[in-house]
Amino acid sequence: MTDARLFTIGYAGKTLADLLAQLGAAGVTRVVDVRALPLSRKKGFSKTALAEALAGAGIEYVHLRAAGKPFREIKNDTERCLALYAGHLDAHPEVIADVEEAVAGRGAALLCYEAAAAECHRSVLARRMVAARPRTVMDL
């Protein structure tokens, strides 16, 4: 698989088995966790447990804290959250370079919680990556 495709996936509403099946079916070989704090109340989705489950499925796990949101969620204001995250990327262009390095040459997926990519900071990140280097982004 070439790195001309980039996947994004949110785990809200999914079981760990669902997530692993979707990633496997898409040919994902590396998950790049773009949560600032890779903790979850959902069993199996915190950093260590998730990394172990992915490894068992033959998928690498990379956590990039800097690619996460450096602020707390703003209730009921997705637009503002996404704008704040875009500002974070403007101030820290090295985040894009770090994510590019993590996905290069891989069938990679950016992972966060939100089910709908359009409501998640990973959509802003993916758009910036497309602007830097053309590729196809697919939401799983």
CSV table of N, CA and C in Angstrom, one decimal:
chain,number,residue,atom,x,y,z
A,1,MET,N,0.8,-1.2,0.0
A,1,MET,CA,0.0,0.0,0.0
A,1,MET,C,0.9,1.2,0.0
A,2,THR,N,0.6,2.2,-0.8
A,2,THR,CA,1.3,3.4,-0.8
A,2,THR,C,0.8,4.4,0.3
A,3,ASP,N,1.6,5.4,0.5
A,3,ASP,CA,1.1,6.4,1.5
A,3,ASP,C,0.3,7.5,0.9
A,4,ALA,N,-0.3,7.3,-0.3
A,4,ALA,CA,-1.1,8.3,-0.9
A,4,ALA,C,-2.5,8.3,-0.3
A,5,ARG,N,-2.8,7.4,0.6
A,5,ARG,CA,-4.1,7.3,1.3
A,5,ARG,C,-3.8,7.5,2.7
A,6,LEU,N,-4.7,8.2,3.4
A,6,LEU,CA,-4.7,8.4,4.8
A,6,LEU,C,-6.1,8.2,5.3
A,7,PHE,N,-6.1,7.4,6.4
A,7,PHE,CA,-7.4,7.1,7.0
A,7,PHE,C,-7.6,7.9,8.3
A,8,THR,N,-8.8,8.1,8.7
A,8,THR,CA,-9.1,8.7,10.0
A,8,THR,C,-10.2,7.8,10.6
A,9,ILE,N,-10.1,7.6,11.9
A,9,ILE,CA,-11.1,6.8,12.6
A,9,ILE,C,-11.3,7.3,14.0
A,10,GLY,N,-12.6,7.3,14.4
A,10,GLY,CA,-13.0,7.6,15.7
A,10,GLY,C,-13.5,6.3,16.3
A,11,TYR,N,-13.4,6.2,17.6
A,11,TYR,CA,-13.8,4.9,18.3
A,11,TYR,C,-15.1,5.1,19.0
A,12,ALA,N,-15.7,6.2,19.0
A,12,ALA,CA,-17.0,6.4,19.7
A,12,ALA,C,-18.0,5.4,19.1
A,13,GLY,N,-18.7,4.7,19.9
A,13,GLY,CA,-19.8,3.8,19.5
A,13,GLY,C,-19.2,2.5,18.9
A,14,LYS,N,-17.9,2.3,19.0
A,14,LYS,CA,-17.3,1.0,18.5
A,14,LYS,C,-16.8,0.2,19.7
A,15,THR,N,-16.8,-1.1,19.5
A,15,THR,CA,-16.1,-2.0,20.4
A,15,THR,C,-14.7,-2.1,19.9
A,16,LEU,N,-13.8,-2.6,20.7
A,16,LEU,CA,-12.4,-2.8,20.2
A,16,LEU,C,-12.4,-3.8,19.0
A,17,ALA,N,-13.2,-4.8,19.1
A,17,ALA,CA,-13.3,-5.7,18.0
A,17,ALA,C,-13.7,-5.0,16.7
A,18,ASP,N,-14.7,-4.1,16.8
A,18,ASP,CA,-15.1,-3.3,15.6
A,18,ASP,C,-14.0,-2.5,15.0
A,19,LEU,N,-13.3,-1.8,15.9
A,19,LEU,CA,-12.2,-1.0,15.5
A,19,LEU,C,-11.1,-1.8,14.8
A,20,LEU,N,-10.7,-2.9,15.4
A,20,LEU,CA,-9.7,-3.8,14.8
A,20,LEU,C,-10.2,-4.3,13.4
A,21,ALA,N,-11.4,-4.7,13.3
A,21,ALA,CA,-11.9,-5.2,12.0
A,21,ALA,C,-11.9,-4.1,11.0
A,22,GLN,N,-12.3,-2.9,11.3
A,22,GLN,CA,-12.3,-1.8,10.3
A,22,GLN,C,-10.9,-1.5,9.8
A,23,LEU,N,-10.0,-1.4,10.8
A,23,LEU,CA,-8.6,-1.1,10.4
A,23,LEU,C,-8.0,-2.2,9.6
A,24,GLY,N,-8.3,-3.5,9.9
A,24,GLY,CA,-7.8,-4.6,9.2
A,24,GLY,C,-8.3,-4.6,7.7
A,25,ALA,N,-9.6,-4.4,7.6
A,25,ALA,CA,-10.3,-4.4,6.3
A,25,ALA,C,-9.8,-3.3,5.4
A,26,ALA,N,-9.4,-2.2,6.0
A,26,ALA,CA,-8.8,-1.1,5.2
A,26,ALA,C,-7.3,-1.2,4.9
A,27,GLY,N,-6.7,-2.2,5.5
A,27,GLY,CA,-5.3,-2.4,5.2
A,27,GLY,C,-4.4,-1.5,6.0
A,28,VAL,N,-4.9,-1.0,7.1
A,28,VAL,CA,-4.1,-0.1,8.0
A,28,VAL,C,-3.0,-0.9,8.7
A,29,THR,N,-1.8,-0.4,8.7
A,29,THR,CA,-0.7,-1.1,9.3
A,29,THR,C,-0.1,-0.3,10.5
A,30,ARG,N,-0.6,1.0,10.6
A,30,ARG,CA,-0.1,1.8,11.7
A,30,ARG,C,-1.3,2.7,12.1
A,31,VAL,N,-1.5,2.8,13.4
A,31,VAL,CA,-2.5,3.8,14.0
A,31,VAL,C,-1.7,4.9,14.7
A,32,VAL,N,-2.0,6.1,14.3
A,32,VAL,CA,-1.4,7.3,14.9
A,32,VAL,C,-2.4,7.9,15.8
A,33,ASP,N,-2.3,7.8,17.1
A,33,ASP,CA,-3.2,8.3,18.1
A,33,ASP,C,-2.9,9.8,18.3
A,34,VAL,N,-3.9,10.6,17.9
A,34,VAL,CA,-3.8,12.0,18.0
A,34,VAL,C,-4.6,12.6,19.1
A,35,ARG,N,-4.7,11.8,20.2
A,35,ARG,CA,-5.3,12.4,21.4
A,35,ARG,C,-4.2,12.9,22.3
A,36,ALA,N,-4.4,14.1,22.9
A,36,ALA,CA,-3.4,14.7,23.8
A,36,ALA,C,-3.2,13.7,24.9
A,37,LEU,N,-4.3,13.2,25.5
A,37,LEU,CA,-4.2,12.3,26.6
A,37,LEU,C,-4.9,11.0,26.1
A,38,PRO,N,-4.1,10.0,25.9
A,38,PRO,CA,-4.6,8.7,25.4
A,38,PRO,C,-5.3,7.8,26.4
A,39,LEU,N,-6.2,8.4,27.1
A,39,LEU,CA,-7.0,7.7,28.1
A,39,LEU,C,-8.4,7.6,27.7
A,40,SER,N,-9.1,6.6,28.1
A,40,SER,CA,-10.5,6.4,27.8
A,40,SER,C,-11.2,5.7,28.9
A,41,ARG,N,-12.5,6.1,29.0
A,41,ARG,CA,-13.3,5.3,30.0
A,41,ARG,C,-13.8,4.0,29.3
A,42,LYS,N,-13.7,3.9,28.0
A,42,LYS,CA,-14.1,2.7,27.3
A,42,LYS,C,-13.0,1.7,27.4
A,43,LYS,N,-13.4,0.5,27.9
A,43,LYS,CA,-12.4,-0.6,28.1
A,43,LYS,C,-11.7,-0.9,26.8
A,44,GLY,N,-10.3,-0.9,26.9
A,44,GLY,CA,-9.5,-1.3,25.8
A,44,GLY,C,-9.0,-0.1,24.9
A,45,PHE,N,-9.4,1.1,25.2
A,45,PHE,CA,-9.1,2.2,24.3
A,45,PHE,C,-8.0,3.2,25.0
A,46,SER,N,-7.6,2.9,26.2
A,46,SER,CA,-6.5,3.7,26.7
A,46,SER,C,-5.2,3.2,26.1
A,47,LYS,N,-4.1,4.0,26.1
A,47,LYS,CA,-2.9,3.8,25.4
A,47,LYS,C,-2.3,2.4,25.4
A,48,THR,N,-2.0,1.9,26.6
A,48,THR,CA,-1.4,0.6,26.7
A,48,THR,C,-2.2,-0.6,26.2
A,49,ALA,N,-3.5,-0.6,26.7
A,49,ALA,CA,-4.4,-1.7,26.2
A,49,ALA,C,-4.6,-1.6,24.7
A,50,LEU,N,-4.8,-0.4,24.2
A,50,LEU,CA,-5.0,-0.2,22.7
A,50,LEU,C,-3.8,-0.7,22.0
A,51,ALA,N,-2.6,-0.2,22.4
A,51,ALA,CA,-1.3,-0.6,21.7
A,51,ALA,C,-1.2,-2.2,21.7
A,52,GLU,N,-1.5,-2.8,22.8
A,52,GLU,CA,-1.4,-4.3,22.9
A,52,GLU,C,-2.4,-5.0,21.9
A,53,ALA,N,-3.6,-4.5,21.9
A,53,ALA,CA,-4.6,-5.0,21.0
A,53,ALA,C,-4.3,-4.9,19.6
A,54,LEU,N,-3.8,-3.7,19.2
A,54,LEU,CA,-3.4,-3.4,17.8
A,54,LEU,C,-2.2,-4.3,17.5
A,55,ALA,N,-1.2,-4.4,18.3
A,55,ALA,CA,-0.1,-5.3,18.1
A,55,ALA,C,-0.5,-6.7,17.8
A,56,GLY,N,-1.5,-7.2,18.6
A,56,GLY,CA,-2.0,-8.5,18.4
A,56,GLY,C,-2.7,-8.7,17.0
A,57,ALA,N,-3.1,-7.6,16.4
A,57,ALA,CA,-3.7,-7.6,15.1
A,57,ALA,C,-2.7,-7.3,14.0
A,58,GLY,N,-1.4,-7.1,14.4
A,58,GLY,CA,-0.4,-6.8,13.4
A,58,GLY,C,-0.3,-5.4,13.0
A,59,ILE,N,-0.9,-4.5,13.9
A,59,ILE,CA,-0.9,-3.0,13.6
A,59,ILE,C,0.0,-2.3,14.6
A,60,GLU,N,0.8,-1.4,14.1
A,60,GLU,CA,1.7,-0.6,14.9
A,60,GLU,C,0.9,0.5,15.6
A,61,TYR,N,1.3,0.9,16.7
A,61,TYR,CA,0.7,2.0,17.5
A,61,TYR,C,1.7,3.1,17.7
A,62,VAL,N,1.4,4.4,17.4
A,62,VAL,CA,2.2,5.5,17.7
A,62,VAL,C,1.3,6.6,18.3
A,63,HIS,N,1.8,7.1,19.5
A,63,HIS,CA,1.0,8.2,20.1
A,63,HIS,C,1.8,9.5,19.9
A,64,LEU,N,1.1,10.5,19.3
A,64,LEU,CA,1.7,11.8,19.1
A,64,LEU,C,0.9,12.9,19.9
A,65,ARG,N,1.4,13.0,21.2
A,65,ARG,CA,0.7,14.0,22.1
A,65,ARG,C,0.5,15.4,21.5
A,66,ALA,N,1.6,15.8,20.8
A,66,ALA,CA,1.6,17.2,20.3
A,66,ALA,C,0.5,17.4,19.2
A,67,ALA,N,0.0,16.3,18.6
A,67,ALA,CA,-1.1,16.4,17.6
A,67,ALA,C,-2.5,16.5,18.2
A,68,GLY,N,-2.5,16.3,19.6
A,68,GLY,CA,-3.8,16.4,20.3
A,68,GLY,C,-4.2,17.8,20.5
A,69,LYS,N,-5.4,18.0,21.0
A,69,LYS,CA,-5.9,19.4,21.3
A,69,LYS,C,-5.2,19.8,22.6
A,70,PRO,N,-4.6,21.0,22.6
A,70,PRO,CA,-4.0,21.5,23.8
A,70,PRO,C,-4.9,22.3,24.7
A,71,PHE,N,-6.2,22.0,24.6
A,71,PHE,CA,-7.2,22.7,25.4
A,71,PHE,C,-8.3,21.8,25.7
A,72,ARG,N,-9.1,22.1,26.7
A,72,ARG,CA,-10.3,21.2,27.1
A,72,ARG,C,-11.4,21.5,26.1
A,73,GLU,N,-12.2,20.5,25.9
A,73,GLU,CA,-13.4,20.5,25.0
A,73,GLU,C,-14.3,21.7,25.4
A,74,ILE,N,-14.8,22.4,24.4
A,74,ILE,CA,-15.7,23.5,24.6
A,74,ILE,C,-17.1,22.9,24.3
A,75,LYS,N,-17.9,22.7,25.3
A,75,LYS,CA,-19.2,22.1,25.1
A,75,LYS,C,-20.0,22.8,24.0
A,76,ASN,N,-20.6,22.0,23.2
A,76,ASN,CA,-21.6,22.5,22.2
A,76,ASN,C,-21.0,23.5,21.2
A,77,ASP,N,-19.7,23.6,21.0
A,77,ASP,CA,-19.2,24.6,20.1
A,77,ASP,C,-18.1,23.9,19.2
A,78,THR,N,-18.5,23.0,18.4
A,78,THR,CA,-17.5,22.3,17.6
A,78,THR,C,-16.7,23.3,16.7
A,79,GLU,N,-17.4,24.2,16.1
A,79,GLU,CA,-16.7,25.2,15.2
A,79,GLU,C,-15.6,25.9,15.9
A,80,ARG,N,-15.8,26.3,17.1
A,80,ARG,CA,-14.8,27.0,17.9
A,80,ARG,C,-13.6,26.1,18.2
A,81,CYS,N,-14.0,24.9,18.6
A,81,CYS,CA,-12.9,23.9,18.9
A,81,CYS,C,-12.0,23.7,17.7
A,82,LEU,N,-12.6,23.5,16.5
A,82,LEU,CA,-11.8,23.3,15.3
A,82,LEU,C,-11.0,24.5,15.0
A,83,ALA,N,-11.6,25.7,15.2
A,83,ALA,CA,-10.8,26.9,14.9
A,83,ALA,C,-9.6,27.1,15.8
A,84,LEU,N,-9.8,26.7,17.1
A,84,LEU,CA,-8.7,26.8,18.1
A,84,LEU,C,-7.6,25.8,17.7
A,85,TYR,N,-8.0,24.6,17.3
A,85,TYR,CA,-7.0,23.6,16.9
A,85,TYR,C,-6.3,24.1,15.6
A,86,ALA,N,-7.0,24.7,14.7
A,86,ALA,CA,-6.3,25.2,13.5
A,86,ALA,C,-5.3,26.3,13.9
A,87,GLY,N,-5.6,27.1,14.9
A,87,GLY,CA,-4.7,28.1,15.4
A,87,GLY,C,-3.5,27.4,16.1
A,88,HIS,N,-3.7,26.3,16.7
A,88,HIS,CA,-2.6,25.5,17.3
A,88,HIS,C,-1.7,25.0,16.3
A,89,LEU,N,-2.2,24.5,15.2
A,89,LEU,CA,-1.4,24.1,14.1
A,89,LEU,C,-0.6,25.2,13.4
A,90,ASP,N,-1.3,26.4,13.3
A,90,ASP,CA,-0.6,27.6,12.7
A,90,ASP,C,0.6,27.9,13.6
A,91,ALA,N,0.5,27.8,14.9
A,91,ALA,CA,1.6,28.2,15.8
A,91,ALA,C,2.6,27.1,15.9
A,92,HIS,N,2.2,25.9,15.6
A,92,HIS,CA,3.2,24.7,15.7
A,92,HIS,C,3.2,23.9,14.5
A,93,PRO,N,3.8,24.4,13.4
A,93,PRO,CA,3.8,23.7,12.1
A,93,PRO,C,4.6,22.3,12.2
A,94,GLU,N,5.4,22.2,13.2
A,94,GLU,CA,6.2,21.0,13.4
A,94,GLU,C,5.2,19.8,13.7
A,95,VAL,N,4.0,20.1,14.2
A,95,VAL,CA,3.0,19.0,14.4
A,95,VAL,C,2.7,18.3,13.1
A,96,ILE,N,2.5,19.0,12.0
A,96,ILE,CA,2.2,18.4,10.7
A,96,ILE,C,3.4,17.6,10.3
A,97,ALA,N,4.6,18.1,10.4
A,97,ALA,CA,5.8,17.3,10.1
A,97,ALA,C,5.9,16.0,10.9
A,98,ASP,N,5.6,16.1,12.2
A,98,ASP,CA,5.7,14.9,13.0
A,98,ASP,C,4.7,13.8,12.5
A,99,VAL,N,3.5,14.3,12.2
A,99,VAL,CA,2.4,13.3,11.8
A,99,VAL,C,2.8,12.8,10.4
A,100,GLU,N,3.3,13.7,9.5
A,100,GLU,CA,3.8,13.2,8.2
A,100,GLU,C,4.8,12.1,8.3
A,101,GLU,N,5.8,12.3,9.2
A,101,GLU,CA,6.8,11.3,9.5
A,101,GLU,C,6.2,10.0,10.0
A,102,ALA,N,5.2,10.1,10.9
A,102,ALA,CA,4.6,8.9,11.4
A,102,ALA,C,3.8,8.1,10.4
A,103,VAL,N,3.2,8.8,9.4
A,103,VAL,CA,2.4,8.0,8.4
A,103,VAL,C,3.1,7.7,7.2
A,104,ALA,N,4.3,8.2,6.9
A,104,ALA,CA,5.0,8.0,5.7
A,104,ALA,C,5.2,6.5,5.4
A,105,GLY,N,4.9,6.2,4.1
A,105,GLY,CA,5.1,4.8,3.7
A,105,GLY,C,4.2,3.8,4.3
A,106,ARG,N,3.2,4.2,5.0
A,106,ARG,CA,2.3,3.2,5.7
A,106,ARG,C,0.9,3.4,5.3
A,107,GLY,N,0.1,2.3,5.5
A,107,GLY,CA,-1.3,2.4,5.5
A,107,GLY,C,-1.7,2.9,6.8
A,108,ALA,N,-1.8,4.2,7.0
A,108,ALA,CA,-1.9,4.7,8.4
A,108,ALA,C,-3.3,5.3,8.6
A,109,ALA,N,-3.7,5.3,9.9
A,109,ALA,CA,-5.0,5.9,10.3
A,109,ALA,C,-4.8,6.8,11.5
A,110,LEU,N,-5.3,8.0,11.4
A,110,LEU,CA,-5.3,8.9,12.6
A,110,LEU,C,-6.5,8.6,13.5
A,111,LEU,N,-6.2,8.4,14.7
A,111,LEU,CA,-7.3,7.9,15.6
A,111,LEU,C,-7.6,8.9,16.7
A,112,CYS,N,-8.8,9.1,17.0
A,112,CYS,CA,-9.3,9.9,18.1
A,112,CYS,C,-10.7,9.4,18.5
A,113,TYR,N,-11.3,10.0,19.4
A,113,TYR,CA,-12.6,9.5,20.0
A,113,TYR,C,-13.8,9.8,19.0
A,114,GLU,N,-14.0,11.0,18.6
A,114,GLU,CA,-15.2,11.4,17.9
A,114,GLU,C,-15.5,10.4,16.7
A,115,ALA,N,-16.8,10.0,16.6
A,115,ALA,CA,-17.2,9.1,15.5
A,115,ALA,C,-17.1,9.9,14.2
A,116,ALA,N,-17.6,11.1,14.2
A,116,ALA,CA,-17.7,11.9,12.9
A,116,ALA,C,-16.4,12.7,12.8
A,117,ALA,N,-15.7,12.4,11.8
A,117,ALA,CA,-14.4,13.1,11.6
A,117,ALA,C,-14.6,14.7,11.5
A,118,ALA,N,-15.7,15.1,10.9
A,118,ALA,CA,-16.0,16.5,10.7
A,118,ALA,C,-16.1,17.2,12.0
A,119,GLU,N,-16.4,16.5,13.1
A,119,GLU,CA,-16.6,17.1,14.4
A,119,GLU,C,-15.3,16.9,15.3
A,120,CYS,N,-14.3,16.5,14.7
A,120,CYS,CA,-13.0,16.1,15.4
A,120,CYS,C,-11.8,16.9,14.9
A,121,HIS,N,-10.9,17.2,15.7
A,121,HIS,CA,-9.7,17.9,15.3
A,121,HIS,C,-8.9,17.1,14.3
A,122,ARG,N,-9.1,15.8,14.2
A,122,ARG,CA,-8.3,15.0,13.2
A,122,ARG,C,-8.7,15.4,11.8
A,123,SER,N,-9.9,16.0,11.6
A,123,SER,CA,-10.3,16.5,10.3
A,123,SER,C,-9.4,17.7,9.9
A,124,VAL,N,-9.2,18.6,10.8
A,124,VAL,CA,-8.3,19.7,10.6
A,124,VAL,C,-6.9,19.3,10.3
A,125,LEU,N,-6.4,18.3,11.0
A,125,LEU,CA,-5.1,17.8,10.8
A,125,LEU,C,-5.0,17.1,9.4
A,126,ALA,N,-6.0,16.3,9.1
A,126,ALA,CA,-6.0,15.7,7.8
A,126,ALA,C,-6.0,16.7,6.6
A,127,ARG,N,-6.8,17.7,6.7
A,127,ARG,CA,-6.9,18.7,5.7
A,127,ARG,C,-5.5,19.4,5.5
A,128,ARG,N,-4.9,19.7,6.6
A,128,ARG,CA,-3.5,20.3,6.6
A,128,ARG,C,-2.5,19.4,5.9
A,129,MET,N,-2.7,18.1,6.2
A,129,MET,CA,-1.7,17.2,5.6
A,129,MET,C,-2.0,17.1,4.0
A,130,VAL,N,-3.2,17.2,3.6
A,130,VAL,CA,-3.6,17.1,2.2
A,130,VAL,C,-3.0,18.4,1.5
A,131,ALA,N,-3.1,19.5,2.2
A,131,ALA,CA,-2.6,20.8,1.7
A,131,ALA,C,-1.1,20.7,1.5
A,132,ALA,N,-0.4,20.0,2.4
A,132,ALA,CA,1.1,19.9,2.4
A,132,ALA,C,1.5,18.9,1.3
A,133,ARG,N,0.7,17.9,1.1
A,133,ARG,CA,1.0,16.8,0.1
A,133,ARG,C,-0.3,16.2,-0.3
A,134,PRO,N,-0.6,16.3,-1.6
A,134,PRO,CA,-1.9,15.7,-2.0
A,134,PRO,C,-2.0,14.2,-1.7
A,135,ARG,N,-3.2,13.8,-1.2
A,135,ARG,CA,-3.4,12.4,-0.9
A,135,ARG,C,-4.9,12.3,-0.8
A,136,THR,N,-5.4,11.1,-0.7
A,136,THR,CA,-6.8,10.8,-0.5
A,136,THR,C,-7.0,10.5,1.0
A,137,VAL,N,-8.0,11.1,1.6
A,137,VAL,CA,-8.3,10.9,3.0
A,137,VAL,C,-9.6,10.2,3.1
A,138,MET,N,-9.7,9.1,3.8
A,138,MET,CA,-10.9,8.3,3.9
A,138,MET,C,-11.2,8.1,5.4
A,139,ASP,N,-12.4,8.4,5.8
A,139,ASP,CA,-12.9,8.2,7.1
A,139,ASP,C,-13.5,6.8,7.3
A,140,LEU,N,-13.0,6.1,8.3
A,140,LEU,CA,-13.5,4.8,8.5
A,140,LEU,C,-14.6,4.8,9.6
